[in-house]
Amino acid sequence: MTAYTATVTVRLKRGVLDPEAETTQQALERLGFELSDLRSADRFEVDLEAADADEAADRAGEMAERLLANPTIHDYDVAVAER
Amino acid sequence: MTVAVVQFGGSNCDRDAVRALAHLGVDAERVWHEDGLPADTEGIVLPGGFSYGDYLRAGAMAARAPIMKEVREAAADGVPVIGVCNGAQIGAESGLTAGAFTTNASARFQCEPVHLRVERADTPWTAAYDEGDVIEVPIAHGEGRFEIDEAAHADLVAEGRVLFRYCDADGNVTDAANPNGSTDNVAGVLGERETVAVLMPHPERATLPDLGRSTDGAGILQAFA
């Protein structure tokens, strides 16, 4: 078994309104920053032991499917690195 | 009939629901989620509140609590189930109904009376009304914007599973009357069975005559009477 960190990034699907991101963008613009757009995402770093990177990614993907993301509104991706 | 009002850590409308149901002559009791559903459960309310502090997403944690498996099984057996506000978020998260409830377009918590148009009057939840009736029921939520992908929304409409839409006092479904940016002004939907429904507005806050400006919500809870 090898120790991995699986990073699961959950973001709203393109086209789904993100009021929090819009509010954040407006606040940045009030501070004088110039930006074209801003998107927010949730990142989960999951430490786990697995036989190989594929297994670690599969398990983290299942975590996203079953809890971390809501498939109605979210997309997600998984990146795995040895810890 | 004994109605189980399922209480999660952070539920806060459970007592209101029991009181409103008692006012309608319905035997209801609060049930702590870890205790499971009582054997004589003949109806289920998923009440409002902030279960698990809205961690991750509103309703996400409670939807995965073991009792929700029992709730889904009961719903599949025809036991009437209604999710209100946080209960609606839990119901959607657990797959009892289609779509999702997420951050209001305003990005603010909104607590205000709204008007709803009754889109179906032939369900247990709306038997007290006529189709097209306008009722006034309050909302109190930060994550009530109904989101659903286009294909699933088309199915929802085609199958007549939109139960309530936000409207103005005259029943017009307009953007101005949509408090949270919900897709198609949807405020409440039916599940696969008409005995399962979720809605963001609070019928239990518009049932007791002394409580507020409207008792229009009583008709919804009369499904359990």
Short mmCIF file of N, CA, C and O in Angstrom, two decimals, chain B residues 31-112:
data_model
loop_
_atom_site.label_atom_id
_atom_site.label_comp_id
_atom_site.label_asym_id
_atom_site.label_seq_id
_atom_site.Cartn_x
_atom_site.Cartn_y
_atom_site.Cartn_z
N VAL B 31 -38.98 12.82 15.94
CA VAL B 31 -38.22 11.57 15.97
C VAL B 31 -36.75 11.93 15.74
O VAL B 31 -36.41 12.50 14.70
N TRP B 32 -35.92 11.63 16.71
CA TRP B 32 -34.48 11.88 16.56
C TRP B 32 -33.94 10.94 15.50
O TRP B 32 -34.24 9.73 15.52
N HIS B 33 -33.16 11.46 14.58
CA HIS B 33 -32.78 10.66 13.40
C HIS B 33 -32.06 9.37 13.77
O HIS B 33 -32.22 8.35 13.09
N GLU B 34 -31.30 9.39 14.85
CA GLU B 34 -30.55 8.18 15.21
C GLU B 34 -31.45 7.07 15.73
O GLU B 34 -31.05 5.90 15.78
N ASP B 35 -32.67 7.43 16.12
CA ASP B 35 -33.60 6.41 16.64
C ASP B 35 -34.35 5.68 15.54
O ASP B 35 -35.04 4.70 15.81
N GLY B 36 -34.25 6.14 14.33
CA GLY B 36 -34.96 5.49 13.23
C GLY B 36 -36.45 5.79 13.27
O GLY B 36 -36.95 6.37 14.24
N LEU B 37 -37.13 5.41 12.20
CA LEU B 37 -38.56 5.68 12.11
C LEU B 37 -39.34 4.73 13.01
O LEU B 37 -39.08 3.53 13.00
N PRO B 38 -40.31 5.23 13.77
CA PRO B 38 -41.18 4.33 14.55
C PRO B 38 -41.94 3.39 13.62
O PRO B 38 -42.23 3.72 12.46
N ALA B 39 -42.28 2.22 14.16
CA ALA B 39 -42.95 1.20 13.34
C ALA B 39 -44.30 1.70 12.82
O ALA B 39 -44.75 1.29 11.76
N ASP B 40 -44.96 2.60 13.59
CA ASP B 40 -46.31 3.02 13.19
C ASP B 40 -46.30 4.30 12.36
O ASP B 40 -47.31 4.98 12.24
N THR B 41 -45.14 4.63 11.77
CA THR B 41 -45.05 5.86 10.98
C THR B 41 -45.95 5.79 9.76
O THR B 41 -45.81 4.90 8.93
N GLU B 42 -46.86 6.74 9.69
CA GLU B 42 -47.76 6.77 8.53
C GLU B 42 -47.60 8.05 7.72
O GLU B 42 -48.34 8.28 6.76
N GLY B 43 -46.67 8.88 8.14
CA GLY B 43 -46.38 10.09 7.40
C GLY B 43 -45.06 10.63 7.91
O GLY B 43 -44.66 10.33 9.04
N ILE B 44 -44.35 11.38 7.05
CA ILE B 44 -43.02 11.86 7.43
C ILE B 44 -42.88 13.32 7.02
O ILE B 44 -43.21 13.70 5.89
N VAL B 45 -42.38 14.11 7.97
CA VAL B 45 -42.01 15.50 7.67
C VAL B 45 -40.50 15.63 7.86
O VAL B 45 -39.96 15.26 8.91
N LEU B 46 -39.83 16.15 6.83
CA LEU B 46 -38.43 16.56 6.98
C LEU B 46 -38.49 18.06 7.22
O LEU B 46 -38.81 18.83 6.30
N PRO B 47 -38.23 18.50 8.45
CA PRO B 47 -38.50 19.90 8.79
C PRO B 47 -37.37 20.84 8.37
O PRO B 47 -36.28 20.41 7.97
N GLY B 48 -37.65 22.12 8.53
CA GLY B 48 -36.65 23.12 8.21
C GLY B 48 -35.59 23.25 9.30
O GLY B 48 -35.67 22.65 10.36
N GLY B 49 -34.59 24.05 9.00
CA GLY B 49 -33.50 24.27 9.95
C GLY B 49 -32.17 24.36 9.22
O GLY B 49 -32.11 24.75 8.04
N PHE B 50 -31.15 23.99 9.94
CA PHE B 50 -29.78 24.07 9.40
C PHE B 50 -29.06 22.80 9.79
O PHE B 50 -28.08 22.82 10.54
N SER B 51 -29.57 21.66 9.33
CA SER B 51 -28.99 20.38 9.74
C SER B 51 -27.50 20.37 9.43
O SER B 51 -27.07 20.79 8.35
N TYR B 52 -26.75 19.90 10.40
CA TYR B 52 -25.28 19.80 10.27
C TYR B 52 -24.67 21.14 9.85
O TYR B 52 -23.66 21.19 9.14
N GLY B 53 -25.30 22.22 10.30
CA GLY B 53 -24.73 23.54 10.04
C GLY B 53 -24.62 23.88 8.56
O GLY B 53 -23.84 24.76 8.18
N ASP B 54 -25.41 23.20 7.72
CA ASP B 54 -25.31 23.41 6.27
C ASP B 54 -23.91 23.10 5.75
O ASP B 54 -23.51 23.61 4.69
N TYR B 55 -23.14 22.31 6.48
CA TYR B 55 -21.79 21.98 6.03
C TYR B 55 -21.85 21.32 4.66
O TYR B 55 -22.78 20.58 4.35
N LEU B 56 -20.85 21.57 3.86
CA LEU B 56 -20.70 21.05 2.50
C LEU B 56 -21.73 21.69 1.58
O LEU B 56 -21.37 22.49 0.73
N ARG B 57 -22.99 21.31 1.71
CA ARG B 57 -24.12 21.98 1.03
C ARG B 57 -25.32 21.78 1.95
O ARG B 57 -25.40 20.79 2.65
N ALA B 58 -26.26 22.70 1.87
CA ALA B 58 -27.45 22.56 2.72
C ALA B 58 -28.12 21.21 2.44
O ALA B 58 -28.42 20.88 1.30
N GLY B 59 -28.29 20.43 3.49
CA GLY B 59 -28.98 19.15 3.35
C GLY B 59 -28.10 17.97 2.99
O GLY B 59 -28.54 16.82 3.07
N ALA B 60 -26.85 18.24 2.62
CA ALA B 60 -26.00 17.16 2.10
C ALA B 60 -25.71 16.09 3.16
O ALA B 60 -25.72 14.90 2.87
N MET B 61 -25.44 16.53 4.37
CA MET B 61 -25.08 15.57 5.42
C MET B 61 -26.30 14.77 5.86
O MET B 61 -26.27 13.55 5.96
N ALA B 62 -27.38 15.47 6.15
CA ALA B 62 -28.59 14.78 6.63
C ALA B 62 -29.10 13.79 5.59
O ALA B 62 -29.61 12.73 5.93
N ALA B 63 -28.93 14.15 4.31
CA ALA B 63 -29.41 13.26 3.25
C ALA B 63 -28.71 11.91 3.28
O ALA B 63 -29.25 10.92 2.80
N ARG B 64 -27.51 11.87 3.84
CA ARG B 64 -26.74 10.62 3.92
C ARG B 64 -26.86 9.95 5.29
O ARG B 64 -26.19 8.95 5.53
N ALA B 65 -27.66 10.50 6.18
CA ALA B 65 -27.87 9.87 7.49
C ALA B 65 -28.65 8.57 7.28
O ALA B 65 -29.48 8.48 6.38
N PRO B 66 -28.36 7.54 8.11
CA PRO B 66 -29.01 6.24 7.91
C PRO B 66 -30.54 6.31 7.87
O PRO B 66 -31.17 5.55 7.13
N ILE B 67 -31.14 7.22 8.63
CA ILE B 67 -32.61 7.25 8.64
C ILE B 67 -33.18 7.58 7.27
O ILE B 67 -34.32 7.20 6.95
N MET B 68 -32.40 8.25 6.42
CA MET B 68 -32.94 8.63 5.12
C MET B 68 -33.15 7.42 4.22
O MET B 68 -33.97 7.46 3.31
N LYS B 69 -32.43 6.33 4.48
CA LYS B 69 -32.70 5.09 3.74
C LYS B 69 -34.11 4.60 4.10
O LYS B 69 -34.88 4.22 3.23
N GLU B 70 -34.43 4.69 5.40
CA GLU B 70 -35.78 4.30 5.83
C GLU B 70 -36.83 5.22 5.23
O GLU B 70 -37.91 4.79 4.84
N VAL B 71 -36.50 6.51 5.16
CA VAL B 71 -37.45 7.48 4.60
C VAL B 71 -37.68 7.18 3.12
O VAL B 71 -38.83 7.18 2.64
N ARG B 72 -36.61 6.88 2.40
CA ARG B 72 -36.76 6.57 0.96
C ARG B 72 -37.59 5.31 0.77
O ARG B 72 -38.44 5.23 -0.13
N GLU B 73 -37.35 4.32 1.62
CA GLU B 73 -38.12 3.07 1.50
C GLU B 73 -39.60 3.33 1.81
O GLU B 73 -40.48 2.82 1.13
N ALA B 74 -39.84 4.12 2.87
CA ALA B 74 -41.23 4.44 3.22
C ALA B 74 -41.90 5.21 2.08
O ALA B 74 -43.05 4.94 1.72
N ALA B 75 -41.15 6.15 1.50
CA ALA B 75 -41.69 6.93 0.38
C ALA B 75 -42.04 6.02 -0.78
O ALA B 75 -43.10 6.17 -1.41
N ALA B 76 -41.17 5.05 -1.06
CA ALA B 76 -41.42 4.13 -2.16
C ALA B 76 -42.64 3.25 -1.89
O ALA B 76 -43.31 2.79 -2.81
N ASP B 77 -42.93 3.04 -0.60
CA ASP B 77 -44.11 2.24 -0.22
C ASP B 77 -45.39 3.06 -0.19
O ASP B 77 -46.45 2.55 0.16
N GLY B 78 -45.28 4.37 -0.46
CA GLY B 78 -46.47 5.20 -0.52
C GLY B 78 -46.75 6.01 0.72
O GLY B 78 -47.77 6.70 0.80
N VAL B 79 -45.85 5.95 1.71
CA VAL B 79 -46.02 6.79 2.90
C VAL B 79 -45.83 8.25 2.47
O VAL B 79 -44.85 8.57 1.80
N PRO B 80 -46.76 9.15 2.85
CA PRO B 80 -46.58 10.55 2.46
C PRO B 80 -45.35 11.16 3.13
O PRO B 80 -45.16 11.01 4.34
N VAL B 81 -44.55 11.84 2.33
CA VAL B 81 -43.33 12.48 2.81
C VAL B 81 -43.30 13.90 2.29
O VAL B 81 -43.46 14.11 1.08
N ILE B 82 -43.08 14.87 3.18
CA ILE B 82 -42.90 16.24 2.72
C ILE B 82 -41.63 16.81 3.33
O ILE B 82 -41.34 16.59 4.52
N GLY B 83 -40.86 17.49 2.51
CA GLY B 83 -39.66 18.17 2.97
C GLY B 83 -39.88 19.67 2.86
O GLY B 83 -40.31 20.17 1.81
N VAL B 84 -39.64 20.37 3.94
CA VAL B 84 -39.87 21.82 3.99
C VAL B 84 -38.54 22.52 4.20
O VAL B 84 -37.82 22.21 5.16
N CYS B 85 -38.20 23.46 3.34
CA CYS B 85 -37.00 24.29 3.47
C CYS B 85 -35.75 23.40 3.57
O CYS B 85 -35.41 22.74 2.62
N ASN B 86 -35.11 23.34 4.73
CA ASN B 86 -33.95 22.45 4.84
C ASN B 86 -34.37 21.01 4.54
O ASN B 86 -33.60 20.23 3.97
N GLY B 87 -35.60 20.68 4.88
CA GLY B 87 -36.12 19.36 4.54
C GLY B 87 -36.25 19.16 3.03
O GLY B 87 -36.10 18.04 2.53
N ALA B 88 -36.52 20.24 2.32
CA ALA B 88 -36.56 20.17 0.85
C ALA B 88 -35.15 19.95 0.30
O ALA B 88 -34.94 19.17 -0.64
N GLN B 89 -34.20 20.66 0.90
CA GLN B 89 -32.81 20.48 0.47
C GLN B 89 -32.36 19.05 0.74
O GLN B 89 -31.68 18.43 -0.10
N ILE B 90 -32.75 18.51 1.88
CA ILE B 90 -32.40 17.13 2.24
C ILE B 90 -33.07 16.17 1.26
O ILE B 90 -32.44 15.22 0.76
N GLY B 91 -34.34 16.43 0.97
CA GLY B 91 -35.07 15.56 0.06
C GLY B 91 -34.45 15.53 -1.33
O GLY B 91 -34.30 14.47 -1.95
N ALA B 92 -34.07 16.71 -1.82
CA ALA B 92 -33.45 16.77 -3.15
C ALA B 92 -32.08 16.10 -3.12
O ALA B 92 -31.73 15.34 -4.03
N GLU B 93 -31.32 16.36 -2.08
CA GLU B 93 -29.98 15.75 -1.97
C GLU B 93 -30.06 14.23 -1.89
O GLU B 93 -29.15 13.53 -2.31
N SER B 94 -31.13 13.73 -1.30
CA SER B 94 -31.24 12.28 -1.12
C SER B 94 -31.93 11.60 -2.29
O SER B 94 -32.13 10.40 -2.27
N GLY B 95 -32.31 12.38 -3.29
CA GLY B 95 -32.89 11.78 -4.49
C GLY B 95 -34.39 11.53 -4.39
O GLY B 95 -34.98 10.90 -5.26
N LEU B 96 -35.04 12.03 -3.34
CA LEU B 96 -36.50 11.87 -3.25
C LEU B 96 -37.19 12.67 -4.36
O LEU B 96 -38.26 12.30 -4.82
N THR B 97 -36.57 13.78 -4.73
CA THR B 97 -37.11 14.62 -5.79
C THR B 97 -35.97 15.07 -6.70
O THR B 97 -34.80 14.99 -6.31
N ALA B 98 -36.33 15.55 -7.89
CA ALA B 98 -35.32 15.97 -8.87
C ALA B 98 -34.79 17.36 -8.55
O ALA B 98 -35.42 18.13 -7.82
N GLY B 99 -33.64 17.67 -9.11
CA GLY B 99 -33.09 19.02 -8.99
C GLY B 99 -32.31 19.21 -7.70
O GLY B 99 -32.06 18.27 -6.95
N ALA B 100 -31.93 20.47 -7.48
CA ALA B 100 -31.14 20.82 -6.29
C ALA B 100 -31.54 22.23 -5.86
O ALA B 100 -32.00 23.03 -6.68
N PHE B 101 -31.36 22.50 -4.58
CA PHE B 101 -31.60 23.85 -4.06
C PHE B 101 -30.25 24.44 -3.66
O PHE B 101 -29.54 23.86 -2.84
N THR B 102 -29.91 25.57 -4.25
CA THR B 102 -28.60 26.14 -3.99
C THR B 102 -28.72 27.64 -3.75
O THR B 102 -29.82 28.19 -3.67
N THR B 103 -27.57 28.28 -3.62
CA THR B 103 -27.50 29.67 -3.17
C THR B 103 -28.46 30.60 -3.91
O THR B 103 -28.49 30.63 -5.14
N ASN B 104 -29.22 31.38 -3.15
CA ASN B 104 -30.13 32.37 -3.74
C ASN B 104 -29.37 33.27 -4.71
O ASN B 104 -28.20 33.63 -4.47
N ALA B 105 -30.04 33.68 -5.78
CA ALA B 105 -29.41 34.59 -6.74
C ALA B 105 -28.93 35.86 -6.05
O ALA B 105 -27.94 36.47 -6.46
N SER B 106 -29.61 36.26 -4.99
CA SER B 106 -29.22 37.48 -4.26
C SER B 106 -27.98 37.26 -3.41
O SER B 106 -27.41 38.23 -2.91
N ALA B 107 -27.59 35.99 -3.22
CA ALA B 107 -26.50 35.62 -2.30
C ALA B 107 -26.81 36.03 -0.87
O ALA B 107 -25.91 36.12 -0.04
N ARG B 108 -28.08 36.25 -0.58
CA ARG B 108 -28.47 36.66 0.77
C ARG B 108 -29.47 35.66 1.35
O ARG B 108 -30.21 35.03 0.60
N PHE B 109 -29.51 35.62 2.67
CA PHE B 109 -30.59 34.91 3.35
C PHE B 109 -31.84 35.77 3.21
O PHE B 109 -31.81 36.97 3.46
N GLN B 110 -32.94 35.16 2.81
CA GLN B 110 -34.18 35.92 2.62
C GLN B 110 -35.30 35.34 3.46
O GLN B 110 -35.55 34.15 3.44
N CYS B 111 -35.93 36.22 4.23
CA CYS B 111 -37.01 35.83 5.14
C CYS B 111 -38.16 36.76 4.85
O CYS B 111 -38.13 37.93 5.24
N GLU B 112 -39.17 36.28 4.12
CA GLU B 112 -40.22 37.17 3.67
C GLU B 112 -41.44 36.36 3.22
O GLU B 112 -41.30 35.19 2.87
#
